[in-house]
Every structure is written in structure tokens, then in C-alpha cells.
Amino acid sequence: MSAQPNTTTQFSTVLLARAVLYRLAARCLADPMHAPFAQAKDVEAAEAAAWYLGEPKLAWAAARVGLALPVKTAEVREGYLRIFGMVASGEVAPYEVEYEEKTNVFFRTQQLADIAGFYRSFALDAVPGERSDHIAIEAEFLQYLLERKIAARQLGHGREKESLLDDVFLKFFRDHFGRWAASFARGLYTLARKRGGDRFYPAAAIFLERLSKVEARRLKLPEPALRASNVVDLSVTASCDEGGCGIK
């Protein structure tokens, strides 16, 4: 396991470090047919960012992702299809509304509309061919908000603009990403281990679960607010130490 790097000059702000972590989460879980997939440079940046934030367990989780990165492009696509299949609602679906107790079409449509509304408020569209509630797209949106705040600060847009971005970030994390990311990660880890032959998605699941917990703590959100109502708690948590990292 790599030792703690000197990150003093690598990240000028906490905002940048957090944005890098969300970028890795988004790229690890993206459909490689629609969006960029994680590369070694994303992992290295995320590991350094986690150390900068004083989160060693998250740094070790990022390092584990790096050790498990698929070597060939074909392996990336095959791994994604093996885990998530060709349909939206699978054994572990990477879509938020699949984790809601209310399954009627009207409610799901409203949830998707709410998510899309967040994106439209910043003149953003979901990736063509992908649903707006995909875990990777939601993570990328949080990354975007952090980068917008960095830009607002650098351009001197003032506290009002920064406060607005903070408010949007908190609401989106609380009402969407944060409510189901950890539960999804637990299910993904269990499924990937059950199917065997894949080290990458268990590692990505550990990283996502740890990131969601770190961010919830940073935002001071209570645990009950972070779970979709019908998800079975698998009672697994990310546990990392110098000897390795895993969910137990």
C-alpha cells in the first residue's frame, strides 16, 4: 500500500480535492459506451485528494481501485455488461428511482423530472442515451457544482453566488445522490463478489461507499436521511487499513 504523499502543492482548495473524488466515482461507474472511464491518472489524483482531506480510508480505497483497473478497453465494456446487464432494472440497477419504495409511474416520473430540473438550472443535459438518475451522472453533477464554486471564487463572484452553489449541492446530495449511493455500493459489492472474476467493481463499490459517508459527515447529514426507503441494509461498511481494504 502506498504511503501518504506530499499533497501540499497538489490541491489549492478543499473544493478541488472533493471534485477530484467525485470525478473518480463518476468514471468508475459510468457506462463506457457513453462516458469516459476511469484511468490511472484519475486514481492517482483521487488518492492524493483523499490524503489532502485527511481521509486515509478513502485514499486506500482509491488505491485499491487503481490496482483493479481493467487493462483493455474490451474488458471495461464486458465488465460493465456483466454487472449491470442490458436493462435498466437489474439485480443491482445504477439508477436512483429503482431504489424508491413508491414504484408507480407518476412518482418515478416526478423524481426524474426533479433530477433533470437540477441539471437544466445550469443548462446541462444528461449524457445522450443515458438516464438522468444514473449514479455516474449524479456524481458528475456534484463534481461540476464544486468546480463551479471554485470558478466563482477565482472570478470574485461573491458570497451570494457561492452560497447558492452550496445550497444546490446540499439539496442534490441530500435528496438524491446521498439517499441511495451507499446502499447501491453495498449491493454492487455483494453482486460483483457473487459473480466472481472481477476485482474492479468491488473496489469501485468500496470507494463509492466510503466517499458517500465522508461527504455526508462533511455536510452534517443524519444517517436516516441518506437511505432510500426500501433498500435492505446489508450491514456492511468500508474497512481499510494498511493491509488492504474491503467491505465486511
XYZ file of N, CA and C in Angstrom:
744
model
N 0.849 -1.188 0.000
C 0.000 0.000 0.000
C 0.884 1.236 0.000
N 0.513 2.225 -0.802
C 1.346 3.405 -0.919
C 1.307 4.246 0.340
N 2.405 4.920 0.615
C 2.484 5.791 1.783
C 1.813 7.119 1.469
N 1.545 7.892 2.505
C 0.892 9.184 2.316
C 1.797 10.117 1.514
N 1.295 10.654 0.383
C 2.127 11.538 -0.429
C 2.136 12.953 0.128
N 3.070 13.749 -0.349
C 3.095 15.170 -0.009
C 2.154 15.894 -0.960
N 1.006 16.326 -0.462
C -0.016 16.908 -1.343
C -0.146 18.413 -1.184
N 0.783 19.036 -0.489
C 0.657 20.464 -0.187
C 0.483 21.292 -1.446
N 1.229 20.983 -2.488
C 1.169 21.782 -3.699
C 0.210 21.222 -4.737
N -0.417 20.079 -4.462
C -1.259 19.451 -5.471
C -2.695 19.981 -5.453
N -3.150 20.404 -4.295
C -4.520 20.881 -4.191
C -4.544 22.197 -3.437
N -5.033 23.225 -4.125
C -5.058 24.543 -3.506
C -6.268 24.727 -2.610
N -7.310 23.941 -2.816
C -8.521 24.087 -2.021
C -9.150 22.733 -1.724
N -9.913 22.696 -0.655
C -10.695 21.506 -0.331
C -11.697 21.222 -1.437
N -12.220 22.273 -2.047
C -13.202 22.109 -3.115
C -12.628 21.298 -4.273
N -11.410 21.612 -4.652
C -10.783 20.894 -5.769
C -10.570 19.430 -5.414
N -10.118 19.178 -4.194
C -9.903 17.794 -3.776
C -11.201 17.009 -3.823
N -12.285 17.602 -3.340
C -13.574 16.912 -3.358
C -14.050 16.672 -4.788
N -13.853 17.640 -5.669
C -14.266 17.484 -7.064
C -13.543 16.311 -7.717
N -12.259 16.155 -7.419
C -11.472 15.052 -7.970
C -12.017 13.703 -7.509
N -12.462 13.625 -6.272
C -13.020 12.379 -5.742
C -14.327 12.012 -6.446
N -15.178 13.004 -6.666
C -16.421 12.732 -7.385
C -16.149 12.344 -8.837
N -15.097 12.925 -9.417
C -14.764 12.556 -10.797
C -14.397 11.083 -10.882
N -13.614 10.597 -9.928
C -13.262 9.179 -9.959
C -14.494 8.308 -9.778
N -15.381 8.684 -8.853
C -16.609 7.904 -8.656
C -17.424 7.854 -9.943
N -17.563 8.996 -10.613
C -18.341 9.059 -11.849
C -17.728 8.178 -12.928
N -16.421 8.236 -13.069
C -15.777 7.482 -14.151
C -15.692 5.990 -13.864
N -15.627 5.628 -12.596
C -15.622 4.203 -12.261
C -16.955 3.541 -12.593
N -18.043 4.300 -12.471
C -19.382 3.718 -12.575
C -20.108 4.083 -13.860
N -19.452 4.830 -14.724
C -20.072 5.229 -15.990
C -20.156 4.049 -16.953
N -21.178 4.083 -17.790
C -21.255 3.141 -18.904
C -20.178 3.558 -19.906
N -19.186 2.726 -20.164
C -18.079 3.124 -21.031
C -18.491 3.403 -22.475
N -19.720 3.042 -22.836
C -20.220 3.373 -24.174
C -20.683 4.815 -24.256
N -20.909 5.448 -23.107
C -21.466 6.799 -23.098
C -20.550 7.858 -22.504
N -19.573 7.472 -21.700
C -18.775 8.464 -20.984
C -17.360 7.942 -20.753
N -16.409 8.845 -20.449
C -15.030 8.416 -20.169
C -14.968 7.482 -18.970
N -14.123 6.464 -19.073
C -13.953 5.516 -17.987
C -12.714 5.898 -17.189
N -12.623 5.407 -15.961
C -11.513 5.742 -15.070
C -10.176 5.315 -15.660
N -9.164 6.161 -15.443
C -7.806 5.855 -15.855
C -6.882 6.010 -14.654
N -5.652 5.564 -14.832
C -4.694 5.602 -13.725
C -4.520 7.020 -13.177
N -4.521 8.023 -14.053
C -4.324 9.404 -13.592
C -5.488 9.873 -12.715
N -6.708 9.381 -12.984
C -7.856 9.724 -12.136
C -7.689 9.124 -10.743
N -7.192 7.893 -10.709
C -6.990 7.207 -9.431
C -5.908 7.907 -8.619
N -4.801 8.234 -9.261
C -3.697 8.890 -8.562
C -4.132 10.237 -7.979
N -4.901 10.986 -8.762
C -5.377 12.284 -8.285
C -6.335 12.118 -7.115
N -7.206 11.121 -7.194
C -8.175 10.889 -6.119
C -7.483 10.431 -4.844
N -6.473 9.586 -4.981
C -5.741 9.127 -3.796
C -5.063 10.309 -3.104
N -4.438 11.171 -3.893
C -3.795 12.352 -3.325
C -4.815 13.286 -2.693
N -5.976 13.424 -3.335
C -7.031 14.291 -2.809
C -7.528 13.799 -1.458
N -7.698 12.501 -1.330
C -8.172 11.927 -0.069
C -7.163 12.159 1.052
N -5.878 11.991 0.739
C -4.853 12.282 1.741
C -4.899 13.750 2.138
N -5.065 14.616 1.151
C -5.122 16.062 1.412
C -6.266 16.398 2.369
N -7.379 15.693 2.235
C -8.546 15.933 3.078
C -8.443 15.237 4.430
N -7.369 14.477 4.631
C -7.217 13.772 5.893
C -8.116 12.564 6.016
N -8.346 11.869 4.885
C -9.223 10.700 4.852
C -8.426 9.480 4.369
N -7.633 8.858 5.262
C -6.791 7.735 4.827
C -7.570 6.533 4.304
N -8.728 6.224 4.894
C -9.513 5.085 4.409
C -9.993 5.316 2.981
N -10.348 6.551 2.678
C -10.769 6.881 1.323
C -9.582 6.809 0.366
N -8.417 7.238 0.825
C -7.205 7.161 -0.005
C -6.863 5.709 -0.312
N -6.944 4.844 0.671
C -6.660 3.422 0.443
C -7.695 2.794 -0.485
N -8.947 3.242 -0.360
C -9.992 2.739 -1.259
C -9.694 3.146 -2.698
N -9.230 4.379 -2.893
C -8.859 4.830 -4.239
C -7.695 4.022 -4.781
N -6.712 3.760 -3.921
C -5.555 2.961 -4.362
C -5.985 1.572 -4.795
N -6.946 1.000 -4.101
C -7.446 -0.336 -4.457
C -8.118 -0.319 -5.830
N -8.816 0.763 -6.143
C -9.406 0.901 -7.476
C -8.312 0.851 -8.532
N -7.214 1.557 -8.251
C -6.105 1.569 -9.203
C -5.524 0.202 -9.445
N -5.407 -0.590 -8.406
C -4.861 -1.944 -8.539
C -5.764 -2.853 -9.369
N -7.059 -2.509 -9.412
C -8.029 -3.374 -10.091
C -8.487 -2.833 -11.439
N -7.933 -1.711 -11.881
C -8.354 -1.124 -13.156
C -8.196 -2.115 -14.306
N -9.231 -2.258 -15.141
C -9.107 -3.129 -16.320
C -7.998 -2.625 -17.242
N -7.299 -3.546 -17.853
C -6.163 -3.188 -18.700
C -6.618 -2.820 -20.112
N -7.571 -3.583 -20.651
C -8.003 -3.388 -22.034
C -9.397 -2.765 -22.096
N -9.636 -1.992 -23.143
C -10.926 -1.351 -23.338
C -12.054 -2.370 -23.390
N -11.824 -3.483 -24.045
C -12.851 -4.521 -24.155
C -13.227 -5.062 -22.784
N -12.263 -5.152 -21.881
C -12.538 -5.650 -20.538
C -13.461 -4.701 -19.778
N -13.317 -3.412 -20.041
C -14.156 -2.412 -19.381
C -15.622 -2.623 -19.760
N -15.875 -2.715 -21.054
C -17.254 -2.894 -21.532
C -17.826 -4.234 -21.080
N -17.038 -5.287 -21.174
C -17.509 -6.611 -20.758
C -17.841 -6.635 -19.269
N -17.003 -5.990 -18.469
C -17.246 -5.950 -17.031
C -18.512 -5.198 -16.686
N -18.749 -4.075 -17.379
C -19.951 -3.283 -17.122
C -21.208 -4.081 -17.466
N -21.191 -4.733 -18.610
C -22.355 -5.518 -19.029
C -22.572 -6.724 -18.123
N -21.500 -7.317 -17.652
C -21.629 -8.482 -16.779
C -22.301 -8.107 -15.458
N -22.006 -6.917 -14.969
C -22.567 -6.480 -13.691
C -23.955 -5.883 -13.863
N -24.117 -5.005 -14.833
C -25.366 -4.247 -14.938
C -26.310 -4.748 -16.022
N -25.821 -5.557 -16.926
C -26.689 -6.112 -17.948
C -27.152 -5.069 -18.947
N -28.197 -5.419 -19.698
C -28.681 -4.565 -20.767
C -29.967 -3.827 -20.408
N -30.512 -4.077 -19.219
C -31.782 -3.456 -18.863
C -31.599 -2.500 -17.707
N -32.536 -1.563 -17.566
C -32.437 -0.524 -16.538
C -32.604 -1.086 -15.143
N -33.528 -2.004 -14.987
C -33.836 -2.517 -13.653
C -33.321 -3.936 -13.504
N -32.074 -4.067 -13.074
C -31.481 -5.376 -12.903
C -31.353 -5.729 -11.442
N -30.511 -6.723 -11.177
C -30.313 -7.153 -9.786
C -29.754 -6.014 -8.941
N -28.838 -5.251 -9.524
C -28.345 -4.017 -8.902
C -28.353 -2.951 -9.985
N -29.362 -2.133 -9.983
C -29.504 -1.113 -11.027
C -28.767 0.162 -10.630
N -28.050 0.797 -11.566
C -27.318 2.025 -11.253
C -28.187 3.274 -11.379
N -29.504 3.131 -11.104
C -30.452 4.233 -11.282
C -31.199 4.513 -9.978
N -31.266 5.766 -9.622
C -31.828 6.173 -8.337
C -33.257 5.712 -8.119
N -34.137 5.915 -9.101
C -35.553 5.640 -8.849
C -35.844 4.162 -8.638
N -34.906 3.297 -9.017
C -35.094 1.868 -8.761
C -34.968 1.549 -7.268
N -34.522 2.512 -6.488
C -34.332 2.307 -5.057
C -35.435 2.949 -4.227
N -36.474 3.408 -4.875
C -37.571 4.062 -4.169
C -38.679 3.064 -3.852
N -39.320 3.292 -2.713
C -40.432 2.430 -2.296
C -41.644 2.629 -3.184
N -41.890 3.876 -3.569
C -43.042 4.173 -4.421
C -42.671 3.863 -5.864
N -43.314 2.866 -6.412
C -42.912 2.382 -7.731
C -43.879 2.782 -8.847
N -44.903 3.594 -8.538
C -45.834 3.956 -9.606
C -45.149 4.890 -10.610
N -45.638 4.844 -11.828
C -45.009 5.569 -12.921
C -44.991 7.064 -12.665
N -46.072 7.608 -12.102
C -46.148 9.046 -11.865
C -45.051 9.497 -10.901
N -44.864 8.757 -9.802
C -43.849 9.139 -8.813
C -42.456 9.084 -9.429
N -42.176 8.027 -10.166
C -40.852 7.907 -10.781
C -40.614 9.027 -11.785
N -41.645 9.367 -12.523
C -41.528 10.458 -13.488
C -41.223 11.768 -12.788
N -41.871 11.995 -11.641
C -41.629 13.209 -10.874
C -40.202 13.263 -10.348
N -39.702 12.120 -9.884
C -38.330 12.078 -9.384
C -37.322 12.380 -10.497
N -37.549 11.769 -11.652
C -36.660 12.025 -12.781
C -36.728 13.486 -13.222
N -37.929 14.047 -13.174
C -38.100 15.449 -13.543
C -37.364 16.368 -12.563
N -37.396 16.004 -11.280
C -36.701 16.810 -10.281
C -35.198 16.794 -10.523
N -34.655 15.614 -10.822
C -33.229 15.499 -11.110
C -32.875 16.314 -12.350
N -33.664 16.141 -13.398
C -33.415 16.877 -14.637
C -33.505 18.377 -14.410
N -34.388 18.793 -13.493
C -34.529 20.210 -13.180
C -33.251 20.803 -12.604
N -32.561 20.031 -11.776
C -31.268 20.481 -11.254
C -30.300 20.718 -12.404
N -30.255 19.767 -13.328
C -29.325 19.897 -14.448
C -29.686 21.093 -15.326
N -30.972 21.239 -15.630
C -31.395 22.331 -16.513
C -31.113 23.695 -15.913
N -31.141 23.798 -14.596
C -30.887 25.093 -13.960
C -29.467 25.583 -14.228
N -28.606 24.662 -14.661
C -27.237 25.029 -15.033
C -26.995 24.802 -16.532
N -28.090 24.701 -17.275
C -28.026 24.498 -18.732
C -27.261 23.232 -19.085
N -27.460 22.186 -18.273
C -26.806 20.906 -18.515
C -27.821 19.878 -18.976
N -27.361 18.934 -19.764
C -28.176 17.798 -20.174
C -27.469 16.518 -19.767
N -28.259 15.492 -19.486
C -27.665 14.192 -19.198
C -26.962 13.673 -20.442
N -26.074 12.716 -20.246
C -25.363 12.106 -21.372
C -26.378 11.490 -22.332
N -26.283 11.781 -23.634
C -27.215 11.184 -24.603
C -27.244 9.665 -24.490
N -28.444 9.101 -24.435
C -28.589 7.660 -24.341
C -28.580 7.133 -22.926
N -28.436 8.018 -21.928
C -28.399 7.579 -20.537
C -29.441 8.328 -19.709
N -29.973 7.672 -18.687
C -30.954 8.298 -17.813
C -30.299 9.303 -16.878
N -31.064 10.324 -16.519
C -30.521 11.385 -15.678
C -30.233 10.927 -14.260
N -30.837 9.805 -13.823
C -30.632 9.335 -12.452
C -29.547 8.257 -12.346
N -28.726 8.106 -13.372
C -27.608 7.158 -13.298
C -26.619 7.642 -12.242
N -26.070 6.722 -11.466
C -25.166 7.067 -10.374
C -23.974 7.888 -10.860
N -23.445 7.567 -12.040
C -22.278 8.270 -12.559
C -22.623 9.708 -12.936
N -23.798 9.910 -13.497
C -24.203 11.257 -13.895
C -24.460 12.119 -12.671
N -25.056 11.545 -11.645
C -25.280 12.299 -10.410
C -23.949 12.679 -9.758
N -22.995 11.757 -9.750
C -21.677 12.063 -9.188
C -20.986 13.150 -9.998
N -21.126 13.088 -11.313
C -20.505 14.090 -12.169
C -21.132 15.462 -11.951
N -22.426 15.503 -11.667
C -23.080 16.779 -11.402
C -22.534 17.407 -10.115
N -22.322 16.596 -9.087
C -21.740 17.111 -7.851
C -20.314 17.606 -8.088
N -19.574 16.893 -8.907
C -18.246 17.361 -9.306
C -18.345 18.723 -9.982
N -19.294 18.861 -10.883
C -19.492 20.107 -11.621
C -19.801 21.277 -10.673
N -20.660 21.039 -9.695
C -21.019 22.104 -8.754
C -19.805 22.585 -7.964
N -18.966 21.653 -7.551
C -17.759 22.026 -6.827
C -16.820 22.842 -7.726
N -16.700 22.447 -8.981
C -15.839 23.179 -9.909
C -16.406 24.556 -10.222
N -17.729 24.664 -10.280
C -18.356 25.973 -10.473
C -18.065 26.889 -9.291
N -18.062 26.346 -8.091
C -17.776 27.169 -6.920
C -16.320 27.631 -6.930
N -15.422 26.753 -7.360
C -14.020 27.151 -7.489
C -13.899 28.328 -8.450
N -14.565 28.204 -9.597
C -14.521 29.270 -10.598
C -15.137 30.559 -10.058
N -16.248 30.441 -9.336
C -16.898 31.625 -8.771
C -15.971 32.342 -7.800
N -15.246 31.568 -7.018
C -14.312 32.164 -6.056
C -13.158 32.834 -6.775
N -12.619 32.169 -7.796
C -11.487 32.734 -8.533
C -11.871 33.999 -9.279
N -13.129 34.060 -9.743
C -13.587 35.211 -10.506
C -14.181 36.308 -9.626
N -14.213 36.053 -8.321
C -14.713 37.068 -7.400
C -16.199 37.340 -7.524
N -16.991 36.287 -7.731
C -18.437 36.463 -7.877
C -19.150 36.744 -6.556
N -18.450 36.593 -5.467
C -19.024 36.968 -4.181
C -19.675 35.823 -3.430
N -19.963 36.088 -2.173
C -20.511 35.065 -1.291
C -21.901 34.608 -1.704
N -22.685 35.503 -2.275
C -24.051 35.128 -2.654
C -24.048 34.007 -3.687
N -23.176 34.114 -4.683
C -23.073 33.076 -5.710
C -22.578 31.775 -5.110
N -21.577 31.859 -4.241
C -21.045 30.660 -3.608
C -22.086 29.999 -2.714
N -22.857 30.810 -2.006
C -23.901 30.264 -1.125
C -24.972 29.553 -1.930
N -25.302 30.097 -3.095
C -26.283 29.460 -3.967
C -25.790 28.088 -4.409
N -24.534 28.002 -4.792
C -23.960 26.722 -5.215
C -23.909 25.733 -4.050
N -23.593 26.231 -2.868
C -23.603 25.374 -1.675
C -24.994 24.807 -1.429
N -25.994 25.648 -1.599
C -27.373 25.231 -1.355
C -27.806 24.163 -2.344
N -27.471 24.345 -3.610
C -27.816 23.367 -4.639
C -27.099 22.049 -4.364
N -25.828 22.129 -4.010
C -25.060 20.916 -3.715
C -25.693 20.142 -2.564
N -25.994 20.843 -1.486
C -26.576 20.186 -0.317
C -27.905 19.526 -0.659
N -28.752 20.236 -1.379
C -30.068 19.705 -1.717
C -29.959 18.485 -2.622
N -29.068 18.551 -3.606
C -28.954 17.423 -4.525
C -28.364 16.210 -3.812
N -27.366 16.429 -2.980
C -26.796 15.308 -2.235
C -27.826 14.726 -1.279
N -28.510 15.584 -0.541
C -29.466 15.123 0.469
C -30.669 14.427 -0.163
N -31.206 14.999 -1.231
C -32.449 14.491 -1.808
C -32.235 13.423 -2.872
N -31.021 13.308 -3.373
C -30.777 12.359 -4.461
C -29.539 11.493 -4.188
N -28.382 11.923 -4.597
C -27.177 11.079 -4.533
C -26.966 10.438 -3.162
N -27.030 11.233 -2.109
C -26.731 10.727 -0.783
C -27.745 9.747 -0.236
N -28.957 9.764 -0.768
C -30.012 8.888 -0.256
C -29.822 7.433 -0.668
N -29.072 7.205 -1.735
C -29.007 5.835 -2.239
C -27.606 5.368 -2.613
N -26.614 6.272 -2.657
C -25.282 5.880 -3.132
C -24.667 4.778 -2.287
N -24.751 4.894 -0.952
C -24.148 3.874 -0.087
C -24.865 2.537 -0.221
N -26.188 2.574 -0.302
C -26.953 1.335 -0.459
C -26.650 0.667 -1.794
N -26.556 1.476 -2.843
C -26.186 0.950 -4.158
C -24.797 0.322 -4.100
N -23.857 1.003 -3.441
C -22.487 0.492 -3.341
C -22.456 -0.863 -2.645
N -23.226 -1.021 -1.594
C -23.263 -2.289 -0.869
C -23.811 -3.406 -1.752
N -24.894 -3.092 -2.472
C -25.461 -4.093 -3.372
C -24.515 -4.445 -4.503
N -23.828 -3.434 -5.042
C -22.872 -3.663 -6.129
C -21.731 -4.555 -5.657
N -21.213 -4.281 -4.476
C -20.125 -5.087 -3.932
C -20.547 -6.553 -3.794
N -21.731 -6.759 -3.216
C -22.224 -8.119 -3.000
C -22.410 -8.862 -4.321
N -23.023 -8.191 -5.297
C -23.267 -8.824 -6.593
C -21.958 -9.125 -7.320
N -21.041 -8.154 -7.325
C -19.778 -8.349 -8.038
C -18.976 -9.499 -7.439
N -18.985 -9.605 -6.123
C -18.276 -10.703 -5.476
C -18.950 -12.045 -5.768
N -20.273 -12.042 -5.823
C -21.009 -13.275 -6.082
C -20.742 -13.797 -7.486
N -20.664 -12.894 -8.439
C -20.449 -13.318 -9.821
C -19.008 -13.692 -10.083
N -18.089 -13.167 -9.314
C -16.693 -13.567 -9.404
C -15.993 -13.083 -10.664
N -14.680 -13.225 -10.663
C -13.890 -12.892 -11.835
C -13.702 -11.412 -12.072
N -14.070 -10.575 -11.119
C -13.958 -9.137 -11.311
C -13.517 -8.492 -9.999
N -12.355 -7.839 -10.043
C -11.885 -7.138 -8.851
C -12.228 -5.668 -8.891
N -12.528 -5.150 -10.098
C -12.703 -3.716 -10.238
C -13.976 -3.206 -9.565
N -15.118 -3.821 -9.850
C -16.366 -3.283 -9.306
C -16.487 -3.426 -7.789
N -15.975 -4.496 -7.176
C -15.940 -4.485 -5.706
C -15.122 -3.314 -5.166
N -13.990 -3.022 -5.826
C -13.156 -1.899 -5.393
C -13.873 -0.572 -5.603
N -14.542 -0.426 -6.747
C -15.289 0.802 -7.022
C -16.423 0.992 -6.016
N -17.055 -0.112 -5.627
C -18.135 -0.050 -4.643
C -17.622 0.430 -3.287
N -16.473 -0.078 -2.880
C -15.878 0.350 -1.615
C -15.580 1.846 -1.653
N -15.008 2.298 -2.769
C -14.681 3.726 -2.897
C -15.942 4.586 -2.820
N -17.000 4.195 -3.534
C -18.238 4.962 -3.530
C -18.861 4.996 -2.139
N -18.889 3.846 -1.475
C -19.489 3.782 -0.139
C -18.739 4.672 0.841
N -17.423 4.644 0.764
C -16.615 5.477 1.648
C -16.786 6.952 1.321
N -16.807 7.301 0.031
C -16.990 8.700 -0.369
C -18.319 9.245 0.120
N -19.385 8.473 -0.040
C -20.704 8.954 0.378
C -20.743 9.199 1.881
N -20.064 8.358 2.650
C -20.030 8.544 4.105
C -19.213 9.768 4.492
N -18.077 9.949 3.843
C -17.230 11.109 4.129
C -17.978 12.401 3.829
N -18.659 12.439 2.696
C -19.374 13.643 2.306
C -20.595 13.902 3.191
N -21.290 12.841 3.585
C -22.427 13.009 4.491
C -21.967 13.610 5.808
N -20.834 13.129 6.291
C -20.278 13.669 7.531
C -19.887 15.132 7.351
N -19.291 15.473 6.220
C -18.891 16.845 5.951
C -20.110 17.775 5.892
N -21.195 17.264 5.326
C -22.418 18.062 5.185
C -23.310 18.007 6.426
N -22.895 17.208 7.410
C -23.622 17.080 8.678
C -25.058 16.596 8.472
N -25.190 15.583 7.625
C -26.492 14.993 7.366
C -26.693 13.761 8.236
N -27.867 13.593 8.801
C -28.129 12.415 9.637
C -28.246 11.153 8.794
N -27.832 10.039 9.341
C -27.860 8.766 8.619
C -29.240 8.410 8.057
N -30.348 8.556 8.804
C -31.654 8.172 8.252
C -32.036 8.905 6.979
N -31.489 10.088 6.775
C -31.832 10.860 5.585
C -31.097 10.368 4.346
N -30.198 9.418 4.522
C -29.335 9.033 3.423
C -29.737 7.736 2.738
N -30.808 7.096 3.211
C -31.172 5.805 2.643
C -32.501 5.858 1.910
N -32.524 5.296 0.711
C -33.811 5.107 0.045
C -34.638 4.161 0.905
N -35.937 4.361 0.896
C -36.787 3.753 1.922
C -36.922 2.235 1.848
N -36.706 1.632 0.680
C -36.958 0.187 0.603
C -35.706 -0.656 0.434
N -34.530 -0.064 0.653
C -33.295 -0.808 0.465
C -32.956 -1.602 1.717
N -32.662 -2.856 1.548
C -32.255 -3.690 2.677
C -30.836 -3.302 3.077
N -30.640 -3.019 4.348
C -29.313 -2.679 4.831
C -28.506 -3.958 4.980
N -27.449 -4.058 4.210
C -26.636 -5.269 4.232
C -25.669 -5.288 5.406
N -25.679 -4.205 6.198
C -24.810 -4.099 7.369
C -23.352 -4.322 7.010
N -22.942 -3.662 5.932
C -21.543 -3.727 5.540
C -20.996 -2.319 5.484
N -19.769 -2.164 5.887
C -19.133 -0.857 5.860
C -17.738 -0.994 5.295
N -17.261 0.097 4.696
C -15.900 0.064 4.173
C -14.922 0.013 5.327
N -13.990 -0.899 5.237
C -12.976 -1.030 6.282
C -11.618 -1.139 5.621
N -10.788 -0.136 5.798
C -9.493 -0.128 5.142
C -8.394 0.080 6.169
N -7.350 -0.650 6.046
C -6.149 -0.406 6.826
C -4.954 -0.739 5.957
N -3.778 -0.633 6.483
C -2.588 -0.766 5.657
C -2.486 -2.123 4.976
N -3.124 -3.112 5.531
C -3.040 -4.435 4.936
C -3.970 -4.641 3.771
N -4.910 -3.724 3.568
C -5.849 -3.914 2.484
C -7.115 -3.145 2.735
N -8.098 -3.364 1.903
C -9.341 -2.619 2.002
C -10.471 -3.510 1.539
N -11.553 -3.527 2.292
C -12.671 -4.379 1.905
C -13.918 -4.025 2.634
N -15.012 -4.609 2.235
C -16.277 -4.416 2.932
C -16.532 -5.660 3.754
N -16.872 -5.482 4.982
C -17.098 -6.645 5.826
C -18.352 -6.444 6.657
